[in-house]
Coordinates of C-alpha atoms in Angstrom, one line a residue:
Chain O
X1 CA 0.0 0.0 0.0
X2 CA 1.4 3.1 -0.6
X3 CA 2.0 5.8 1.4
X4 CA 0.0 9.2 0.9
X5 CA -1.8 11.9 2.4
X6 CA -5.4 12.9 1.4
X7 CA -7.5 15.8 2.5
X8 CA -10.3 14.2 1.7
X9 CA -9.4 10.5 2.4
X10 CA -9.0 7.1 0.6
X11 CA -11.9 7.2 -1.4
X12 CA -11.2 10.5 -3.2
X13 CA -8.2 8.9 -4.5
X14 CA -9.1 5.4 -5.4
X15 CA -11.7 7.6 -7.2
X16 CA -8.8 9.5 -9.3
X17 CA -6.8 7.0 -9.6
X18 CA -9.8 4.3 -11.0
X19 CA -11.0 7.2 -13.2
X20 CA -7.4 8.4 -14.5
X21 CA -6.4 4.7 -15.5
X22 CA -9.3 5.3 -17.6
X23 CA -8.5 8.9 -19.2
X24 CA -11.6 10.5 -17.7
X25 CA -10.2 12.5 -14.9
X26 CA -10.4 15.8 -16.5
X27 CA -14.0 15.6 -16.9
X28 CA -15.4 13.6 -13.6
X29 CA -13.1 16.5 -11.7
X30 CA -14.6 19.5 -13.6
X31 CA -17.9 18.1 -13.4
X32 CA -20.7 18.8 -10.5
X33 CA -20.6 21.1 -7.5
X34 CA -18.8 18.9 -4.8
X35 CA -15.9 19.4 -7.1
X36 CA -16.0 23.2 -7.7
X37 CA -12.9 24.4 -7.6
X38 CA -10.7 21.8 -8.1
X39 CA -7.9 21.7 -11.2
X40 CA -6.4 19.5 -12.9
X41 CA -2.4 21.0 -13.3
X42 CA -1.7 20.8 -17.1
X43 CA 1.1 18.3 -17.0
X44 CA 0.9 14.8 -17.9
X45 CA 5.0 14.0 -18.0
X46 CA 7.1 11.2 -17.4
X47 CA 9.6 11.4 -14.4
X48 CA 12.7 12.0 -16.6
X49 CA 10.9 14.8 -18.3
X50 CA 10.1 16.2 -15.1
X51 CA 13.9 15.8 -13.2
X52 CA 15.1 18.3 -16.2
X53 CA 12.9 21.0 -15.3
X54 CA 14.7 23.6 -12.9
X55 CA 12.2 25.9 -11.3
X56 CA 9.6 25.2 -13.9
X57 CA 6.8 26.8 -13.8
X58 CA 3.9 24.5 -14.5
X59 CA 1.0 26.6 -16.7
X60 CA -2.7 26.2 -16.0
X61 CA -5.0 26.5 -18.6
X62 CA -8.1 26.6 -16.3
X63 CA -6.8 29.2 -14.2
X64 CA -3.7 30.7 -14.5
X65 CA -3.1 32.0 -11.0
X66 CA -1.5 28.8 -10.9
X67 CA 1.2 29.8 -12.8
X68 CA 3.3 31.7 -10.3
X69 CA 2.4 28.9 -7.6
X70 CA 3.8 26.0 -8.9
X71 CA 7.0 25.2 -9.2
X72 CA 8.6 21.6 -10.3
X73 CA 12.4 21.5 -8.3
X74 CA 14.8 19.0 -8.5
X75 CA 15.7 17.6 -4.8
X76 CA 18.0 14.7 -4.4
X77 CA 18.0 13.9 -8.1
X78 CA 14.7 13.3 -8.5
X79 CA 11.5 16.0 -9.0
X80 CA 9.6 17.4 -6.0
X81 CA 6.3 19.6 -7.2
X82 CA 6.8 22.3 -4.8
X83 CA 3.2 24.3 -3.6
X84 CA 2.4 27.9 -1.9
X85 CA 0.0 29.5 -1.2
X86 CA -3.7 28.2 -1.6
X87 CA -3.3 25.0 -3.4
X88 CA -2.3 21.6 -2.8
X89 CA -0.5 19.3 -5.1
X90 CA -1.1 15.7 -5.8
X91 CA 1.5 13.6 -7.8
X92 CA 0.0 10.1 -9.7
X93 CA 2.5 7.7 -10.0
X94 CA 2.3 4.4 -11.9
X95 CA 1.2 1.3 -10.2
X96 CA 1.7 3.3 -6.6
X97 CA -0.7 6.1 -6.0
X98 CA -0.5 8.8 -5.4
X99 CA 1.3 11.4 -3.3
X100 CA 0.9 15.2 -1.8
X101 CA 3.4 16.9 -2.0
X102 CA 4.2 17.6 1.6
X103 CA 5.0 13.9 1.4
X104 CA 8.1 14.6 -1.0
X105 CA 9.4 17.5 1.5
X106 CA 9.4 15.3 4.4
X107 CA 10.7 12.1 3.2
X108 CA 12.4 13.0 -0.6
X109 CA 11.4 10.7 -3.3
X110 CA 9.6 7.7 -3.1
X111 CA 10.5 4.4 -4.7
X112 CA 7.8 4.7 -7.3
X113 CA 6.6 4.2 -10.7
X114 CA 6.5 7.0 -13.3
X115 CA 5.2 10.2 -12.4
X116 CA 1.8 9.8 -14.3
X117 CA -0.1 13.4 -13.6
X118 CA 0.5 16.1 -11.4
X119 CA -3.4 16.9 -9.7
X120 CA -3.9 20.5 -8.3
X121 CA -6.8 21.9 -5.8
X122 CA -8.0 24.3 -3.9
X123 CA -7.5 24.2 -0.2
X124 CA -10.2 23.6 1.3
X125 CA -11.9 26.1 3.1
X126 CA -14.0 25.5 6.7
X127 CA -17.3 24.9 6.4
X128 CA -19.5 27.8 6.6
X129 CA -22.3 26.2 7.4
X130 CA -25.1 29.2 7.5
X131 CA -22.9 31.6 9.8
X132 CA -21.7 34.1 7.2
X133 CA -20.9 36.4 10.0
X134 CA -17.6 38.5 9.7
X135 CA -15.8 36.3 12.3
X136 CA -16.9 33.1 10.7
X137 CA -16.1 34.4 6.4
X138 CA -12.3 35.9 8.2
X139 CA -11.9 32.0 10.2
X140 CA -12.8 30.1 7.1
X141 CA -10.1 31.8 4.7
X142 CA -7.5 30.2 6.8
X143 CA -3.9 31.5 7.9
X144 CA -4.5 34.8 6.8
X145 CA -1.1 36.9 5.5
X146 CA 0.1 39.9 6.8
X147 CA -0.2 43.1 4.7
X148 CA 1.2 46.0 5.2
X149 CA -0.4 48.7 7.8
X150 CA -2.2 46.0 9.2
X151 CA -4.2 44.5 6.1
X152 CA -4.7 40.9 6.2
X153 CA -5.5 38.9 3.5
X154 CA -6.7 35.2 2.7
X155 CA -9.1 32.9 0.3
X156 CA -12.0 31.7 0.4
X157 CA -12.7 29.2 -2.3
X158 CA -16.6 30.1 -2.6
X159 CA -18.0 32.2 -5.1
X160 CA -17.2 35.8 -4.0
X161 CA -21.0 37.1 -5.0
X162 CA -22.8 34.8 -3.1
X163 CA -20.8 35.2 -0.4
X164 CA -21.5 38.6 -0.3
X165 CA -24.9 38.1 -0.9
X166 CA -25.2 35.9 2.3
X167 CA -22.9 38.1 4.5
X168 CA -25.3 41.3 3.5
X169 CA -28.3 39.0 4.9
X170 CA -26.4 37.7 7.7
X171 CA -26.5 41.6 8.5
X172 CA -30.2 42.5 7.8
X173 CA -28.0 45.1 5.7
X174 CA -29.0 46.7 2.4
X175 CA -26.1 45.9 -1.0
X176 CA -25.6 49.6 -2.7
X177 CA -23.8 50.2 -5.3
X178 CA -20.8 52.7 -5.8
X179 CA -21.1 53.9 -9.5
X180 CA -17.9 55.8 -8.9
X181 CA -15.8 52.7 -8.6
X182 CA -18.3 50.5 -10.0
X183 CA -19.1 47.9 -7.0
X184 CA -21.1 47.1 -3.9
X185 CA -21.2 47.3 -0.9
X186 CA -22.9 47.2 2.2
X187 CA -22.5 48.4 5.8
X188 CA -24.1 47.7 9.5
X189 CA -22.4 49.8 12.4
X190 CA -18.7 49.3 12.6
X191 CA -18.7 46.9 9.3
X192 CA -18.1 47.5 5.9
X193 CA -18.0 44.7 2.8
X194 CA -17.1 46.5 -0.6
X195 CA -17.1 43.7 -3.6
X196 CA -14.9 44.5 -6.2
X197 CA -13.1 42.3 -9.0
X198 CA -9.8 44.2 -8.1
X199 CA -8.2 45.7 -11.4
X200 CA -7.5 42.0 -12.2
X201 CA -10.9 40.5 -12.1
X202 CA -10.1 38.6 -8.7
X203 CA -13.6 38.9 -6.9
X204 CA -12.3 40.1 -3.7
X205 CA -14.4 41.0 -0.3
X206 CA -12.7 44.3 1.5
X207 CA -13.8 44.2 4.5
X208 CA -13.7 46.5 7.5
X209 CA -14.2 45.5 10.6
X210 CA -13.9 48.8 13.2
X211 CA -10.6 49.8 11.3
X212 CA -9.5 46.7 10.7
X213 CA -8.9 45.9 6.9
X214 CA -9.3 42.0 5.4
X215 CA -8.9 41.7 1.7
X216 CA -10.6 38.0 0.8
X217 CA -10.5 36.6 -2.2
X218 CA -12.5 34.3 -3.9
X219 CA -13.3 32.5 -6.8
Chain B
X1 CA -7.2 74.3 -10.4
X2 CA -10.4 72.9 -11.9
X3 CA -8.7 69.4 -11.1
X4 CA -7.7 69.6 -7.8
X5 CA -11.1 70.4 -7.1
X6 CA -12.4 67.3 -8.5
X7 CA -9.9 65.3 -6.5
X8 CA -11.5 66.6 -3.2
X9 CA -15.3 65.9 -4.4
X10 CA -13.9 62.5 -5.5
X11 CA -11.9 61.4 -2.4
X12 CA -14.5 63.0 -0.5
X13 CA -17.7 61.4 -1.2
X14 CA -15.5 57.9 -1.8
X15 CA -17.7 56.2 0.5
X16 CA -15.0 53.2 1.4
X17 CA -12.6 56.1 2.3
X18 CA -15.0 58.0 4.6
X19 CA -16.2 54.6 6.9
X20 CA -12.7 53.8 7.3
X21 CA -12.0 57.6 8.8
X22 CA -15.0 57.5 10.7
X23 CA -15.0 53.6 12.0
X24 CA -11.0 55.0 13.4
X25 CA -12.9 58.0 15.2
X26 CA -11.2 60.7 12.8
X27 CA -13.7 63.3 11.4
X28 CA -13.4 63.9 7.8
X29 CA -12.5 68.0 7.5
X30 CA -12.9 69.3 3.2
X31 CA -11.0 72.3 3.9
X32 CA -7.7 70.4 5.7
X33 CA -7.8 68.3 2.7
X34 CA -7.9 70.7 0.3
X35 CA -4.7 72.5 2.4
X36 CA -3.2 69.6 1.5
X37 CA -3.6 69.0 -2.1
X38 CA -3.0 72.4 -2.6
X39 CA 0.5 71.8 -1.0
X40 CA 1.6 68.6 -3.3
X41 CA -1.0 68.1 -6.1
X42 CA 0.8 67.5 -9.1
X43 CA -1.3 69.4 -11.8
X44 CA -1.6 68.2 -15.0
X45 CA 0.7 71.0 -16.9
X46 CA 3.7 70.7 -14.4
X47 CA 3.2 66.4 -14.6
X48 CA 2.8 66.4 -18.7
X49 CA 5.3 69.3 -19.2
X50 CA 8.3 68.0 -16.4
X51 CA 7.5 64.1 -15.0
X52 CA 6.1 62.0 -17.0
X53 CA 9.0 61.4 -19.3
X54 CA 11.2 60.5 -16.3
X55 CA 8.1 58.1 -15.2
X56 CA 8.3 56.6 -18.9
X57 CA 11.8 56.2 -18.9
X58 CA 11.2 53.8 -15.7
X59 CA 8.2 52.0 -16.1
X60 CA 6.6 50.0 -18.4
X61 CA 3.7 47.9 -19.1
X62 CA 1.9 50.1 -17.3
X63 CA -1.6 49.1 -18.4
X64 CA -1.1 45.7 -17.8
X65 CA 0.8 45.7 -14.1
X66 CA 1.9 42.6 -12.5
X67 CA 2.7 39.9 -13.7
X68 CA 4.4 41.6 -16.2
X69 CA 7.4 43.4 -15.3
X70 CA 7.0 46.9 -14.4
X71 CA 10.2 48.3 -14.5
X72 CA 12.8 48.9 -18.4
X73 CA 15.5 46.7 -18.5
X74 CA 18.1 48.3 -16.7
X75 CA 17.0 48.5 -13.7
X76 CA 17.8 45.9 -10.9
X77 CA 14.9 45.1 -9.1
X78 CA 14.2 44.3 -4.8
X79 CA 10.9 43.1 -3.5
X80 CA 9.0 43.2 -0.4
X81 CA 5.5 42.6 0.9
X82 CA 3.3 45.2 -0.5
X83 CA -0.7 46.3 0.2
X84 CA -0.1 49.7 0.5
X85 CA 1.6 52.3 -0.8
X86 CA 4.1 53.4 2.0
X87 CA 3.7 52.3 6.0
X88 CA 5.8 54.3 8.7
X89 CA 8.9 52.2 8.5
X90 CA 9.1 51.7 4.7
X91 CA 8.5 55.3 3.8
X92 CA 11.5 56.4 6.3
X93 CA 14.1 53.9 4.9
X94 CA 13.2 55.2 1.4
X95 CA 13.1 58.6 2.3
X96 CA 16.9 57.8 3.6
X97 CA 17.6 56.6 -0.1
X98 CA 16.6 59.6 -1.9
X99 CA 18.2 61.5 0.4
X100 CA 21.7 59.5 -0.2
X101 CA 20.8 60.1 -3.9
X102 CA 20.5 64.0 -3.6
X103 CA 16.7 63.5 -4.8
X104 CA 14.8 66.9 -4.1
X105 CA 11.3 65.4 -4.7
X106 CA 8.8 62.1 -4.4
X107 CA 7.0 61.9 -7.2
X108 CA 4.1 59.3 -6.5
X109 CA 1.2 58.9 -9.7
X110 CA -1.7 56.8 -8.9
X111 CA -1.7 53.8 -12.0
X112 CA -5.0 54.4 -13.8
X113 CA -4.3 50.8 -16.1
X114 CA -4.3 52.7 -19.3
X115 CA -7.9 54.7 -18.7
X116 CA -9.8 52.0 -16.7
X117 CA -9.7 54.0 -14.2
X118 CA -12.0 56.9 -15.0
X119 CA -12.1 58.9 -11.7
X120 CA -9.1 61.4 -11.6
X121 CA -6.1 59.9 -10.4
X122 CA -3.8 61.1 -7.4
X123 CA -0.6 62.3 -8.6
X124 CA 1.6 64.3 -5.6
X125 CA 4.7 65.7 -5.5
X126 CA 6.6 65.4 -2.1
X127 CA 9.6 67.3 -0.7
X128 CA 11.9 64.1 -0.4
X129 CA 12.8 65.9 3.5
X130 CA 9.3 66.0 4.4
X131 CA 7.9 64.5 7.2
X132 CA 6.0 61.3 7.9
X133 CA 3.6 63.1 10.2
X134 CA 3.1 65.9 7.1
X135 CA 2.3 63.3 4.5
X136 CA -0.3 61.9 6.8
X137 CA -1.9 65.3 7.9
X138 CA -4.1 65.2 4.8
X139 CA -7.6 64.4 6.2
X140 CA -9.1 62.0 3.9
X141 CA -6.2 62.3 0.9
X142 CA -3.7 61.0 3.1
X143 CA -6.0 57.8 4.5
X144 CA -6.8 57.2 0.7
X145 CA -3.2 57.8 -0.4
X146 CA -1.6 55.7 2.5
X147 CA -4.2 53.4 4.3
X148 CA -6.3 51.8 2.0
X149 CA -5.2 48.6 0.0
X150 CA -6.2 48.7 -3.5
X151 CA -4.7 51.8 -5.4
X152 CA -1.4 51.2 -7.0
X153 CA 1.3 53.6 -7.3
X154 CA 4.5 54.6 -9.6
X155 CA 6.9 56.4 -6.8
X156 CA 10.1 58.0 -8.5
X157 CA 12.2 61.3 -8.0
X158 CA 13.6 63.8 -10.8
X159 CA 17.0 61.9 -11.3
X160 CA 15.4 58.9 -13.1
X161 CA 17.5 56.5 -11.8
X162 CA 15.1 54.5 -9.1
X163 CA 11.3 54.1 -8.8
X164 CA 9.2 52.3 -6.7
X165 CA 5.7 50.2 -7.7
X166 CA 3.8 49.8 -5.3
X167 CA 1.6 46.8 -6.7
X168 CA -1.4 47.0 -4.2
X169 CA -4.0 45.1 -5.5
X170 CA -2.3 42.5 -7.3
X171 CA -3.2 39.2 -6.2
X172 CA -0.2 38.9 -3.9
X173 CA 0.2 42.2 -3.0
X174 CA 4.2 43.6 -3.8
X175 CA 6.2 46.4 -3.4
X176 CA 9.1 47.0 -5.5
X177 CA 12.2 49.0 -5.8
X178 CA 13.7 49.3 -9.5
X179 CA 17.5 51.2 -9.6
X180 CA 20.3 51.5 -11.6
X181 CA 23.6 50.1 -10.7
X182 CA 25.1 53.1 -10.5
X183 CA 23.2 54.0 -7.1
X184 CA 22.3 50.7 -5.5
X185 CA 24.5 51.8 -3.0
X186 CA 22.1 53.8 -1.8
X187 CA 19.5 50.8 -1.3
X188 CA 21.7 48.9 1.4
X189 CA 19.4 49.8 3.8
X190 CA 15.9 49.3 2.1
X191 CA 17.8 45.8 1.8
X192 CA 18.2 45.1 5.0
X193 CA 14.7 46.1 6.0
X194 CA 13.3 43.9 3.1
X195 CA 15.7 40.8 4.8
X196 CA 14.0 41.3 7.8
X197 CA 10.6 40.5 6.7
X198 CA 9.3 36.9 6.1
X199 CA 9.9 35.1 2.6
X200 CA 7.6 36.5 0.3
X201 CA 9.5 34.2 -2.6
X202 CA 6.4 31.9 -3.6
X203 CA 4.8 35.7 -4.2
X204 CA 7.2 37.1 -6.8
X205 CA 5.6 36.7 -10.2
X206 CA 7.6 33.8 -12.6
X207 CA 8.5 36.7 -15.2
X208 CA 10.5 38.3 -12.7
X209 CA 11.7 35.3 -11.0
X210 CA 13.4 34.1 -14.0
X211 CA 14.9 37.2 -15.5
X212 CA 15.9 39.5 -12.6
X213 CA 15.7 37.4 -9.3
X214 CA 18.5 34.7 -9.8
X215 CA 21.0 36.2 -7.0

């Protein structure tokens, strides 16, 4: 049995692997809501192809955010797909499974098959549940990164709209919209929410919370 | 004139801008504002006629912004953590710079993406010796200038040979410093600051990780 890590557990990856053996992955992935969000990393390359690539940068035609996130690095002679940020990274190896990538960092390469496909996701986010409270939005984007003067900012992998939508009902509050800048926004006592698509079309939730200033993205 | 005044409408019914002042129990005062702008607004003749072909000569790929690189190509390039245009700390270290460099002014021009942006634009022009407590005494212009998170900003002096992007509302938000070899002696210190702060390396776009990040 090989040895991997899942976020979501053995079936979700007897389910790729079963699915990838038969060259369907791409569209069983894409397909349905419980796997919104998830991408499948552009690469299907043998391991020798992938030991010669030196900080290369692996392209993602369904979203390429990816682009600056992924990085293939050669560790101990062999490949190591290398994450940041809000992604994970799953490599499919031949006749062994598969692998995150944290897996690699710990332990370098494992005595495996050819690397098959490289699998990329979303983090997942907590569960919302129906609490779409300030606290609860800012707690489900995770470890959120330090800007500077204070600004914090994380991801929510939910669509930035309807999140809005539900935090402006969460607060009995009424959406407006700024035709200066071309967004909305609500407010109730010390909290703001502006939705804006950021001059590069990332739906992102500014929020300010008493002074405090949260930039969320989402999808 | 005529723009100036458009500024202070602008900035001062900017909704976003006005919460954050009152939410942080500062009252929003027109006339201190327009003090202000009257004291470092860059009007259009003096920015067309004397700056913006020093700006050119720096940037490029203005309209687009990150990923692509922002600075001509020869300029060295440092990066730090960005999100807004100048904190305390930062602004002082850079202010230590230009003053190394014999700069006489900050030049900082909001980045309207090639028109997108249709409100008018802040473009200032700083005494490079001023104060950190006289660029925040603005009102409203200095919270929307310094505080909030989303503007981005092309920061440079008359001598061309340095600029700053402050790349706020890129995904991973960055600041960074372009110069010519000739004076990165004078950048030892922004360095140092930069070394202090926590890897930002998975943040740096690939275009500039390949071709000017490879020390």
């Amino acid at each position: 049995m090989p040895v991997w890590r899942s976020l979501w557990g053995v079936q979700w990856v007897q389910f790729l692997l079963e699915h990838y053996q038969g060259g369907g992955i791409g569209a069983e992935l894409t397909g349905g809501n419980f796997w919104q969000g998830v991408v499948i990393g552009g690469i299907v390359a043998g391991l020798n192809h992938v030991a010669h690539m030196e900080n290369h940068v692996v392209n993602d035609q369904e979203d390429p955010r990816l682009s600056s996130k992924i990085q293939v690095k050669p560790i101990n002679d062999g490949p190591v797909i290398m994450m940041g940020g809000s992604f994970d990274v799953f490599g499919v190896f031949e006749g062994a499974g598969m692998y995150m990538e944290s897996w690699f960092t710990d332990k370098g390469l494992p005595n495996v098959g050819k690397l098959l496909s490289v699998v990329v996701s979303r983090k997942p986010n907590r569960a919302f549940g129906k609490n779409f409270s300030t606290e609860n939005v800012i707690n489900s984007a995770g470890k959120l990164t330090k800007l500077k003067n204070g600004v914090r900012q994380g991801f929510i992998n939910q669509n930035g709209q309807e999140l809005f939508n539900n935090m402006a009902k969460q607060y009995n509050a009424k959406i407006h919209f700024d035709s200066k800048k071309g967004h909305q926004y609500f407010s109730s006592g010390s909290l703001r929410v502006d939705f804006t698509s950021s001059s590069r079309n990332i739906p992102t939730l500014r929020i300010n919370d008493g002074g405090k200033l949260y930039k969320i993205r989402t999808q | 004139m005529i723009e100036l005044d458009r500024i202070i409408e602008t900035v001062g019914i900017d909704t976003e801008v006005g919460f954050h002042i009152n939410v942080t129990n500062r009252v929003i005062d027109k006339n201190i504002a327009k003090i202000y702008l009257e004291k470092y607004f860059l009007e259009g003749d003096e920015y067309f006629s004397q700056w913006k072909s020093i700006e050119d000569s720096i940037f490029q790929n203005k309209k687009e912004g990150l990923p692509k690189v922002i600075f001509k190509e020869d300029y060295r390039m440092i990066m730090a953590r960005g999100g807004t245009l100048f904190e305390e700390k930062d602004f002082k270290v850079l202010q230590e710079c230009c003053l190394k460099m014999g700069d006489r002014n900050l030049i900082v021009i909001q980045n309207d993406f090639g028109g997108e942006i249709t409100e008018p634009i802040f473009r200032m022009k700083y005494p490079v010796d001023i104060s950190w407590e006289e660029m925040m005494s603005g009102n409203f212009i200095s919270t929307a200038l310094f505080e909030m998170p989303y503007n981005e900003y092309f920061v440079f002096s008359e001598s061309g040979m340095w600029g700053k992007y402050s790349a706020n509302d890129y995904e991973n938000p960055l600041d960074i410093i372009g110069f010519k070899p000739e004076v990165e002696f004078a950048f030892k210190k922004y360095k140092e600051m930069i070394g202090e702060d926590e890897d930002i390396s998975d943040w740096i776009p690939d275009e500039y990780r390949t071709k000017y990040c490879k020390q």
